[in-house]
Short mmCIF file of C-alpha atoms and ligand atoms in Angstrom, two decimals:
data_model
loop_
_atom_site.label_atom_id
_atom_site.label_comp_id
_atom_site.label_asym_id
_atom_site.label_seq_id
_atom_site.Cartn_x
_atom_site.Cartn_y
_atom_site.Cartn_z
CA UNK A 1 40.89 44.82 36.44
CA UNK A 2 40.56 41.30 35.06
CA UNK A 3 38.52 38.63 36.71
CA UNK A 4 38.63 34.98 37.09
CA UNK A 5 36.32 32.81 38.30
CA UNK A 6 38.56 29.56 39.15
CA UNK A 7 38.64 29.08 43.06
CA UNK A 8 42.60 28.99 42.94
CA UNK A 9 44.75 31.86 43.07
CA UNK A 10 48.35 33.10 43.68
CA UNK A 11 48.32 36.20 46.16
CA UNK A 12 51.55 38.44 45.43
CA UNK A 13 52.43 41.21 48.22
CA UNK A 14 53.47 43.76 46.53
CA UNK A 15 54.62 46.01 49.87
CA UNK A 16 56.82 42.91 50.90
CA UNK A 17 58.54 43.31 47.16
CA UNK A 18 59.33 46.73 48.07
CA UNK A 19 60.33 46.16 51.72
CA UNK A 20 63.27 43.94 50.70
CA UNK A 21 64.25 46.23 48.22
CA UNK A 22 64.38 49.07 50.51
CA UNK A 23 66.15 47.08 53.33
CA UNK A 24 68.67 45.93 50.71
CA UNK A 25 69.10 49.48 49.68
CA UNK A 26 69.56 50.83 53.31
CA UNK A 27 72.65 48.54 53.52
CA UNK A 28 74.42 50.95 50.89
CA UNK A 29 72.96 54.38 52.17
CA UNK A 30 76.68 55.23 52.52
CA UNK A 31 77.88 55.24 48.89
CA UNK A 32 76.31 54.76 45.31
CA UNK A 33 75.03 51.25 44.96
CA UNK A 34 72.52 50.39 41.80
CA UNK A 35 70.18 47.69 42.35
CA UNK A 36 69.14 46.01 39.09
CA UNK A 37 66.00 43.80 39.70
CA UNK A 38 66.14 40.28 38.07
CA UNK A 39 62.65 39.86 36.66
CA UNK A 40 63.20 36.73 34.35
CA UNK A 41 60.72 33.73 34.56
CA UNK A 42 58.01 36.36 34.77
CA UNK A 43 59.63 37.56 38.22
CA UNK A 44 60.34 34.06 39.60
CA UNK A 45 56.45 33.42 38.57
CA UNK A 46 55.02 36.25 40.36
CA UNK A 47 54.56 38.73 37.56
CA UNK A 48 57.04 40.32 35.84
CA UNK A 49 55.04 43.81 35.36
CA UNK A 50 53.96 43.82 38.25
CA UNK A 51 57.04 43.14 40.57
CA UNK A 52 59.39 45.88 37.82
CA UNK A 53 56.73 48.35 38.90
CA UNK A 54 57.22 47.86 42.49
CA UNK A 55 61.21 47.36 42.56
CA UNK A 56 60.90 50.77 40.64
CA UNK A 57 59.22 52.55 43.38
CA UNK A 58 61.41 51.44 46.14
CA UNK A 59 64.44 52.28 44.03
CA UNK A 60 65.72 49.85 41.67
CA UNK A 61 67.56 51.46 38.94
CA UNK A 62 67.68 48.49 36.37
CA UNK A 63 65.48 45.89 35.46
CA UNK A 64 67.02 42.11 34.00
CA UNK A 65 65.20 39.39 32.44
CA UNK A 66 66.68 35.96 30.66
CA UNK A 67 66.00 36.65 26.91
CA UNK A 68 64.85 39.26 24.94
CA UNK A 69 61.01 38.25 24.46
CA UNK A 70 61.01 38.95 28.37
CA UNK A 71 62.07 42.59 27.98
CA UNK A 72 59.77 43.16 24.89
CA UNK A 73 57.00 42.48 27.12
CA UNK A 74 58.01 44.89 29.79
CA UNK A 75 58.41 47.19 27.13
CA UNK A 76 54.54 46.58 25.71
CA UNK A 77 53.75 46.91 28.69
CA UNK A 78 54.90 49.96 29.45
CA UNK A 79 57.74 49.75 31.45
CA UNK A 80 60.51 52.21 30.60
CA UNK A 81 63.19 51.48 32.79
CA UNK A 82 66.44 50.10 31.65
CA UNK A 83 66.34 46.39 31.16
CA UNK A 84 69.51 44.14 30.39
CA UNK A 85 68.77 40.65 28.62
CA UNK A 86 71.42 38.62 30.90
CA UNK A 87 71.48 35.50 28.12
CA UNK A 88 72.14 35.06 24.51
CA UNK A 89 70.37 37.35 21.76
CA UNK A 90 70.99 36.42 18.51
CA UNK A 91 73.24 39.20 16.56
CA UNK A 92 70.56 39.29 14.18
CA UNK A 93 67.75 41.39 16.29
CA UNK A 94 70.29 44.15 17.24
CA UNK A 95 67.91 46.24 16.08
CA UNK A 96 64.84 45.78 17.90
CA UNK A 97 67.35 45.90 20.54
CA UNK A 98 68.54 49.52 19.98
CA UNK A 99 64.35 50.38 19.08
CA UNK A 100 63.44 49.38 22.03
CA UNK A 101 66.31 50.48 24.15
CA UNK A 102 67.31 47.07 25.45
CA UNK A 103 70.73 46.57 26.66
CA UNK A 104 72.05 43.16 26.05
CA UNK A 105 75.03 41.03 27.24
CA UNK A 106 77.53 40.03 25.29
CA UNK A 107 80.96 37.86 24.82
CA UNK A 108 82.17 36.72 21.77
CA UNK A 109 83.87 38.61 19.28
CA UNK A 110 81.94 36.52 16.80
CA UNK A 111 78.50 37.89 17.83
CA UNK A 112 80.46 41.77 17.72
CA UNK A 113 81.30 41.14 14.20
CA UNK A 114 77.92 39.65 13.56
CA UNK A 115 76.20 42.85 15.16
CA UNK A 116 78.35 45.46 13.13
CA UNK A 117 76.83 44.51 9.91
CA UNK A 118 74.00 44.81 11.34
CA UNK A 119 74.13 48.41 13.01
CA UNK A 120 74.25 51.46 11.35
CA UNK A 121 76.76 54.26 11.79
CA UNK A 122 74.57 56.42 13.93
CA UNK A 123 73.25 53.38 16.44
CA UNK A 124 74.39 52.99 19.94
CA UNK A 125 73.71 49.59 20.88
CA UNK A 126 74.18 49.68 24.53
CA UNK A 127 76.02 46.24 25.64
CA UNK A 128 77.52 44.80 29.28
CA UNK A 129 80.85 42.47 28.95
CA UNK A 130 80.14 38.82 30.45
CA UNK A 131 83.03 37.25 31.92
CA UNK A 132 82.54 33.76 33.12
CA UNK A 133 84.82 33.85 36.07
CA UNK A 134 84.19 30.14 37.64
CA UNK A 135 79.95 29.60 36.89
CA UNK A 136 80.86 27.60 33.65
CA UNK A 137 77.86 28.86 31.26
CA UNK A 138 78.67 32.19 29.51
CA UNK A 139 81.37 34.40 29.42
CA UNK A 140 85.01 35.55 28.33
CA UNK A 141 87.23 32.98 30.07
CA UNK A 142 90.69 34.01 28.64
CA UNK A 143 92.28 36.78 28.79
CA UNK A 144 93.03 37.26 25.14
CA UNK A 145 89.24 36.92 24.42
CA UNK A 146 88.46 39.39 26.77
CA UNK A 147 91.55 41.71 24.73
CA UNK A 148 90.17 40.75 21.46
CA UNK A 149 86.46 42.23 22.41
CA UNK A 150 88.12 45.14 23.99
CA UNK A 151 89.66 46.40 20.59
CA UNK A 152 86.92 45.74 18.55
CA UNK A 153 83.96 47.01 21.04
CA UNK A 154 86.39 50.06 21.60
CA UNK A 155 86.97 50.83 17.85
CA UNK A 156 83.42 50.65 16.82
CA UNK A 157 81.47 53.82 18.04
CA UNK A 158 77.97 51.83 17.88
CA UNK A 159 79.06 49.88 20.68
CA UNK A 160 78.42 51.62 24.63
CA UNK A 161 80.09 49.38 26.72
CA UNK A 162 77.85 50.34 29.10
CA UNK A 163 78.56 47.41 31.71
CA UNK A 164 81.03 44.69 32.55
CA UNK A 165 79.93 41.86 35.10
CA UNK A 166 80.25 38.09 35.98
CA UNK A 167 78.16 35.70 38.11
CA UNK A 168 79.04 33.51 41.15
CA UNK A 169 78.74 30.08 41.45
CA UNK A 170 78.60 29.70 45.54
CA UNK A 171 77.60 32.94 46.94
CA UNK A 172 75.45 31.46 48.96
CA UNK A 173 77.45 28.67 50.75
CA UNK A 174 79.14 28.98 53.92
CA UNK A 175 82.44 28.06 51.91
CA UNK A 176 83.62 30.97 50.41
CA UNK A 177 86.86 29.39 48.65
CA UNK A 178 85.06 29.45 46.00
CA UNK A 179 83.35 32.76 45.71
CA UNK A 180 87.10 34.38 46.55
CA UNK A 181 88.57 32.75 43.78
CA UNK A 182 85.95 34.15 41.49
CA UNK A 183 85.99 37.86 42.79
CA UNK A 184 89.91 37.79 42.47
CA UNK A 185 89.84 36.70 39.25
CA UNK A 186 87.29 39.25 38.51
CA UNK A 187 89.00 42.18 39.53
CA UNK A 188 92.09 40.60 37.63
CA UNK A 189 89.99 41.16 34.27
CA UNK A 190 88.32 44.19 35.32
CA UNK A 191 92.45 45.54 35.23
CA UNK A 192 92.81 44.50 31.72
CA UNK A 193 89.33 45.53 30.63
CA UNK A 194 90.36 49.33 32.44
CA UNK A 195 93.31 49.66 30.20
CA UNK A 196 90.76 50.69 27.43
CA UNK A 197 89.89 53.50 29.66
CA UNK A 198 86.69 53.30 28.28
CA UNK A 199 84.00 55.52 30.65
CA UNK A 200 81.85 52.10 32.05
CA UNK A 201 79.10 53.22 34.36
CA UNK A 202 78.23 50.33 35.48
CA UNK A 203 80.29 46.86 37.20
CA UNK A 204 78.57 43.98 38.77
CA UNK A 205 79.04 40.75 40.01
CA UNK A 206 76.79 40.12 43.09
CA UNK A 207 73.58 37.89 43.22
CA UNK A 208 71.25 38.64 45.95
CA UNK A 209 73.62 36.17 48.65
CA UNK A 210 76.53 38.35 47.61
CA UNK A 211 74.31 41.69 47.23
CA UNK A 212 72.95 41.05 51.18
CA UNK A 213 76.22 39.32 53.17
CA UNK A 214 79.19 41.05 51.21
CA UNK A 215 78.37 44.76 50.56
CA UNK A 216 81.91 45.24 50.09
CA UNK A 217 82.77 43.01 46.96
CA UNK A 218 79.85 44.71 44.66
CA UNK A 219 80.93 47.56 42.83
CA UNK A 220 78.62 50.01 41.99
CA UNK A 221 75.33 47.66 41.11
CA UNK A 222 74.17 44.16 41.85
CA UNK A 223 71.56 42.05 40.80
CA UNK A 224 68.52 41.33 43.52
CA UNK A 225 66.39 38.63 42.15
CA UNK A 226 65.19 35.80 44.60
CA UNK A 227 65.89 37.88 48.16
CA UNK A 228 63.39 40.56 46.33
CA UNK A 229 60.81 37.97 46.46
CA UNK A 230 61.53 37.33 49.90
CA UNK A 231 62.94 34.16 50.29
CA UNK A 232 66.48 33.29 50.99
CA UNK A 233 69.17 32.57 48.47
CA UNK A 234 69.94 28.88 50.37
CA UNK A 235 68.79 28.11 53.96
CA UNK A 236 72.61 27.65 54.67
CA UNK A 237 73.01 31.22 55.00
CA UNK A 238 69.28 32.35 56.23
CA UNK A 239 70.99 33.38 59.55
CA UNK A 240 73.66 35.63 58.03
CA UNK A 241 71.51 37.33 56.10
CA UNK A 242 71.01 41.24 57.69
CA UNK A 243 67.73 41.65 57.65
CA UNK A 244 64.43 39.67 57.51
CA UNK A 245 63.02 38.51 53.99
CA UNK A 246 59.27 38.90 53.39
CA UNK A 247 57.70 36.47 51.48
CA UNK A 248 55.91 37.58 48.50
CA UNK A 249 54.05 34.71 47.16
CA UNK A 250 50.90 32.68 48.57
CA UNK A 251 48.88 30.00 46.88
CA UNK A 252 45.21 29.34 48.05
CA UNK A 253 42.52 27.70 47.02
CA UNK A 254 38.58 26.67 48.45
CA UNK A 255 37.20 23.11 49.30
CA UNK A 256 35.45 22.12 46.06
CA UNK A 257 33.77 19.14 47.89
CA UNK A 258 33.41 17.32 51.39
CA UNK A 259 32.49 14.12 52.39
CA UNK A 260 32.80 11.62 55.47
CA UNK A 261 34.31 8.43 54.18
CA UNK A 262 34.22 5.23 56.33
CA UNK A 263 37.39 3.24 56.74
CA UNK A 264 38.47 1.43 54.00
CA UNK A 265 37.98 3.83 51.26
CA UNK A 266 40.05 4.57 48.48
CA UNK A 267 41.36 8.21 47.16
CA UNK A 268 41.96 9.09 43.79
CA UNK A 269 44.04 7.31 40.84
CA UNK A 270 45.39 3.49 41.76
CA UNK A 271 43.40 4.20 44.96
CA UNK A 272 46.96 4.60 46.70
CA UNK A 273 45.32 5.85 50.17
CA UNK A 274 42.33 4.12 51.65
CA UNK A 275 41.04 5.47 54.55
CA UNK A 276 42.22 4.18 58.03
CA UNK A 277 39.11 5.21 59.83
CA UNK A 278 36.00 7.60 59.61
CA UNK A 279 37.67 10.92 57.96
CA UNK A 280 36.56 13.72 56.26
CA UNK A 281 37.98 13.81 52.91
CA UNK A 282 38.36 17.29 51.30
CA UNK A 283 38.69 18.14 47.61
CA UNK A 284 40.85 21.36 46.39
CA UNK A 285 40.80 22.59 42.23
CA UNK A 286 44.16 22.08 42.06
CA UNK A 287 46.61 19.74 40.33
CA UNK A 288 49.80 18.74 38.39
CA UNK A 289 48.40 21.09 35.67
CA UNK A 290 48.91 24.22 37.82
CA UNK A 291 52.16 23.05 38.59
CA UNK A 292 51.31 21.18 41.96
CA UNK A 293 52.96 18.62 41.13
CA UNK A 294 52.73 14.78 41.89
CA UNK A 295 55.25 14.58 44.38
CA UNK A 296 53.21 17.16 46.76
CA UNK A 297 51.58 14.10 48.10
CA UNK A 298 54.33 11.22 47.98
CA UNK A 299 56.51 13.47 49.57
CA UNK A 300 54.33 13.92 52.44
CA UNK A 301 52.87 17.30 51.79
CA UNK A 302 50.36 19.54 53.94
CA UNK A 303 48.29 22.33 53.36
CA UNK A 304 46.67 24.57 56.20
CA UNK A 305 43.54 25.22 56.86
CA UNK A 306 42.15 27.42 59.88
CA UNK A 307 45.92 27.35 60.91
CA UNK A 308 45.57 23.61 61.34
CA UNK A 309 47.49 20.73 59.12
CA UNK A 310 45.85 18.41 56.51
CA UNK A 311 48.32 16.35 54.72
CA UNK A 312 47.25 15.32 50.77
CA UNK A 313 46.24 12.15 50.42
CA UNK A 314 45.99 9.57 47.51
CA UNK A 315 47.98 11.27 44.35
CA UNK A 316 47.27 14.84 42.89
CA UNK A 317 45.16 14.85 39.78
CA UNK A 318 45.69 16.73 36.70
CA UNK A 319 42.98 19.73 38.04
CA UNK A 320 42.16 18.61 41.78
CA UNK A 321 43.65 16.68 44.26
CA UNK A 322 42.53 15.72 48.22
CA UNK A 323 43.05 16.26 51.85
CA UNK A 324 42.44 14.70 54.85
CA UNK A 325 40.65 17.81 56.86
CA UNK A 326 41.07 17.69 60.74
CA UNK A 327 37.21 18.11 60.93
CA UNK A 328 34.11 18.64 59.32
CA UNK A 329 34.60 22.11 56.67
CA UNK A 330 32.46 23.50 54.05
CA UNK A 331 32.44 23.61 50.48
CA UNK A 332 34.13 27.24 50.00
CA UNK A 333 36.14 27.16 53.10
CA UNK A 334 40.10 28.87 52.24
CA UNK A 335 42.73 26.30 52.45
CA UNK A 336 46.17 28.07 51.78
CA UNK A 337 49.08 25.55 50.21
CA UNK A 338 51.82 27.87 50.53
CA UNK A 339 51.80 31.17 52.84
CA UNK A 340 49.85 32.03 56.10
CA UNK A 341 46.84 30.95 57.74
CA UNK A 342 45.50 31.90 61.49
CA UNK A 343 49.05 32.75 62.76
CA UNK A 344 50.27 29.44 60.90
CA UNK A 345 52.62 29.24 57.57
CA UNK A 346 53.76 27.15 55.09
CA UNK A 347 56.87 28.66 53.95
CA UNK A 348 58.22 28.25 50.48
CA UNK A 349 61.27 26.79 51.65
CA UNK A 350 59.46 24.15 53.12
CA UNK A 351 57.75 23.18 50.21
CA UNK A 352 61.05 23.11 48.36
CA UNK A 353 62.23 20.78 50.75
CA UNK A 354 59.29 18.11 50.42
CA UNK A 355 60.11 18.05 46.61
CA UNK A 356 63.90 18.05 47.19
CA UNK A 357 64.90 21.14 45.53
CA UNK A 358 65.37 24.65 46.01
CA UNK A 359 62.93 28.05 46.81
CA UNK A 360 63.38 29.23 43.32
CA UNK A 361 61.27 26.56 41.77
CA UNK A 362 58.68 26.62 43.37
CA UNK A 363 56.85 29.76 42.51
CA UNK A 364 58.47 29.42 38.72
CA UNK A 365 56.44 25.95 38.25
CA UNK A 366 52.98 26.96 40.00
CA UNK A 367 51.48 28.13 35.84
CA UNK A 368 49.86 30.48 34.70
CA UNK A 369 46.59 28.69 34.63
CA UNK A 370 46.63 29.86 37.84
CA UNK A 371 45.82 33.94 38.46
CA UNK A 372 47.55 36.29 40.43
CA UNK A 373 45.92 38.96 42.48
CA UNK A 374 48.17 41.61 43.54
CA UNK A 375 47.92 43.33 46.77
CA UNK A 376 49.47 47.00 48.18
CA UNK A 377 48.95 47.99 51.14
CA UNK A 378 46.51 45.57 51.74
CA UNK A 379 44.20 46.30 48.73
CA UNK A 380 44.07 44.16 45.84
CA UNK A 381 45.46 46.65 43.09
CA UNK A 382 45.67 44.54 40.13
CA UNK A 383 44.74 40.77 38.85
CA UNK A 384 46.09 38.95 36.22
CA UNK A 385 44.20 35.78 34.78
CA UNK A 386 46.33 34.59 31.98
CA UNK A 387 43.29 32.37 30.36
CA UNK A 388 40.93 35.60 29.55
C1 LIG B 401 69.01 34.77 37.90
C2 LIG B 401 70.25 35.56 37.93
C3 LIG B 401 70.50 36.42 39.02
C4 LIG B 401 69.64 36.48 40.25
O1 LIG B 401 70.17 35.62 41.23
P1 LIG B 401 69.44 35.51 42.67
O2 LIG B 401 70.20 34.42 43.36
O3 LIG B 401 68.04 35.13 42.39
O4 LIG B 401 69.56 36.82 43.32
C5 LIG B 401 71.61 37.24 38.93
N1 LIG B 401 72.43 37.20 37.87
C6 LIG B 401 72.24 36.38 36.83
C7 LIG B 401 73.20 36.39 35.70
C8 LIG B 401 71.14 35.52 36.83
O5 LIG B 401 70.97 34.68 35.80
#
């Protein structure tokens, strides 16, 4: 196990991970349903190893990451499963593609051609069809386009068309315009794309919104990326959702100092808070560096400790930052910025919502100067300290 000596640390729940992708399973007990866990961004900054390993065990089938140096490092270490690269590779590493059996996602005739000369006659280069049905970033968008890759992909025995899929823009909005318009048009193309007759195993369109509130509109796989962590694909739909998330990710940290202050004191850079009376003044070895950013304490920000509330104050530092405590604490006592604590939580979607943005962020930007330390039932099975 590796060890770090910092006294910040991300705490990653590894059971919670494989409760939502049971419960998400369970809603398709009835028929075949794939469940292809998105582990890009290092698994929404929790660990990309780590989370594959556990989607694995509670039944994923596929694994997906953004670009290919993702999946070569779930190949190094270890990992075996399937894994589609959902963005652009470059035709010209086809073939540490097909080495390292990576399937990758493709839709222009351009990059086919490009591949070809690049693949030999006995490679299978396993390949899913993008078509860009409303999201407006990649994808077959005409239907001559999506002809054009039809013929060639079907007259060049390299190629498995081994999946066709799109992407929806608004899956998780109460306004589902939108989303009809795309899975229409989707099963308009899928028509054309069948006239091939090629054998596709797999066809997928659903995010987790669309995985967890429309069972019926994914065909046989969908892609479970930020419900998997736990945390809802937009608070708009939190109550529609069928079953209850669990949160994955915690951030905590220990008092590095304490002091009393009198009034009139001033905290950190541009001494932007002065005291307003006699408070205790807590430090934490955090900062902007770790990707606790400035905002945390513009915006108004809190962190618990004991199950109580102390807000930052004065602005976060590049490696530490401070807290008015609601008493005296010691040096070493747990303060937990986002998670649980005494019955108490910060939830990730409240943090999102003091920096104005959305759940996914947040555990993407918190770096990996900062070490994880993964837990199963209730034992710490694994750490990860990225600096060592
Ligand atoms: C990131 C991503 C997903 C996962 O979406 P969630 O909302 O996190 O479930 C699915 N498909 C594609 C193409 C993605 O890029």
């Amino acid at each position: 196990m590796e060890h770090f000596y910092r006294d910040t640390w991300v705490e990653v729940d590894l059971d919670a991970i494989e409760q939502n992708v049971t419960n998400a399973l369970r809603l398709y007990k009835d028929r075949e349903m794939n469940l292809m866990a998105v582990v890009k961004a290092n698994g929404y900054g929790h660990g990309a190893v780590e989370v594959s390993q556990a989607a694995l065990r509670a039944g994923a089938s596929y694994l997906s990451v953004a670009f290919l140096d993702e999946a070569l490092a779930l190949r190094k270490a270890g990992i075996d499963a399937p894994i589609l690269v959902m963005g652009l590779v470059d035709a010209e590493h086809v073939q540490l593609a097909i080495k390292h059996r990576i399937t990758l996602t493709v839709y222009q005739l351009d990059w086919l051609e490009q591949a070809i000369s690049r693949l030999h006659t006995r490679d299978k280069l396993a390949i899913h069809l993008k078509l860009d049905t409303g999201m407006g970033r990649i994808g077959l968008r005409r239907e001559e386009d999506i002809r054009s890759c039809m013929d060639f992909i079907s007259s060049h025995e390299c190629f498995e068309l081994e999946g066709v899929f799109t992407h929806f823009a608004t899956a998780d909005e109460k306004d589902l315009t939108y989303f009809k318009k795309q899975c229409q048009r989707f099963n308009q193309w899928l028509e054309y794309i069948r006239e091939w007759q090629l054998p596709i195993r797999y066809v997928h369109c659903g995010n987790s919104a669309a995985g967890l509130r429309f069972p019926e509109k994914n065909f046989n796989m969908f892609r479970f990326g930020i419900a998997m962590y736990g945390l809802t694909p937009s608070p708009e739909i939190t109550d529609e959702l069928p079953f209850p998330l669990k949160q994955a990710f915690s951030l905590k940290s220990r008092l590095s100092n304490v002091k009393k202050l009198p009034k009139g004191e001033g905290i950190s850079y541009g001494a932007t808070y002065v005291t307003e009376g006699a408070e205790w003044i807590g430090t934490l070895p955090i900062g902007y560096a770790d990707g606790w950013i400035r905002h945390h304490s513009n915006a108004g920000g809190h962190v618990l400790i004991d199950g109580k509330r102390a807000p930052f104050v004065g602005l976060i530092c590049m490696d530490q930052c401070m807290i008015r405590l609601p008493k005296k604490h010691s040096i070493g006592d747990t303060v937990t910025l986002i998670g649980e604590s005494d019955g108490k939580q910060i939830t990730m979607d409240e943090v999102a919502k003091r920096l104005n943005t959305i759940n996914y962020e947040i555990p993407c930007v918190i770096s990996w100067r900062v070490p994880r330390i993964y837990f199963r039932d209730g034992q710490i099975i694994s750490v990860k300290n990225n600096l060592l």
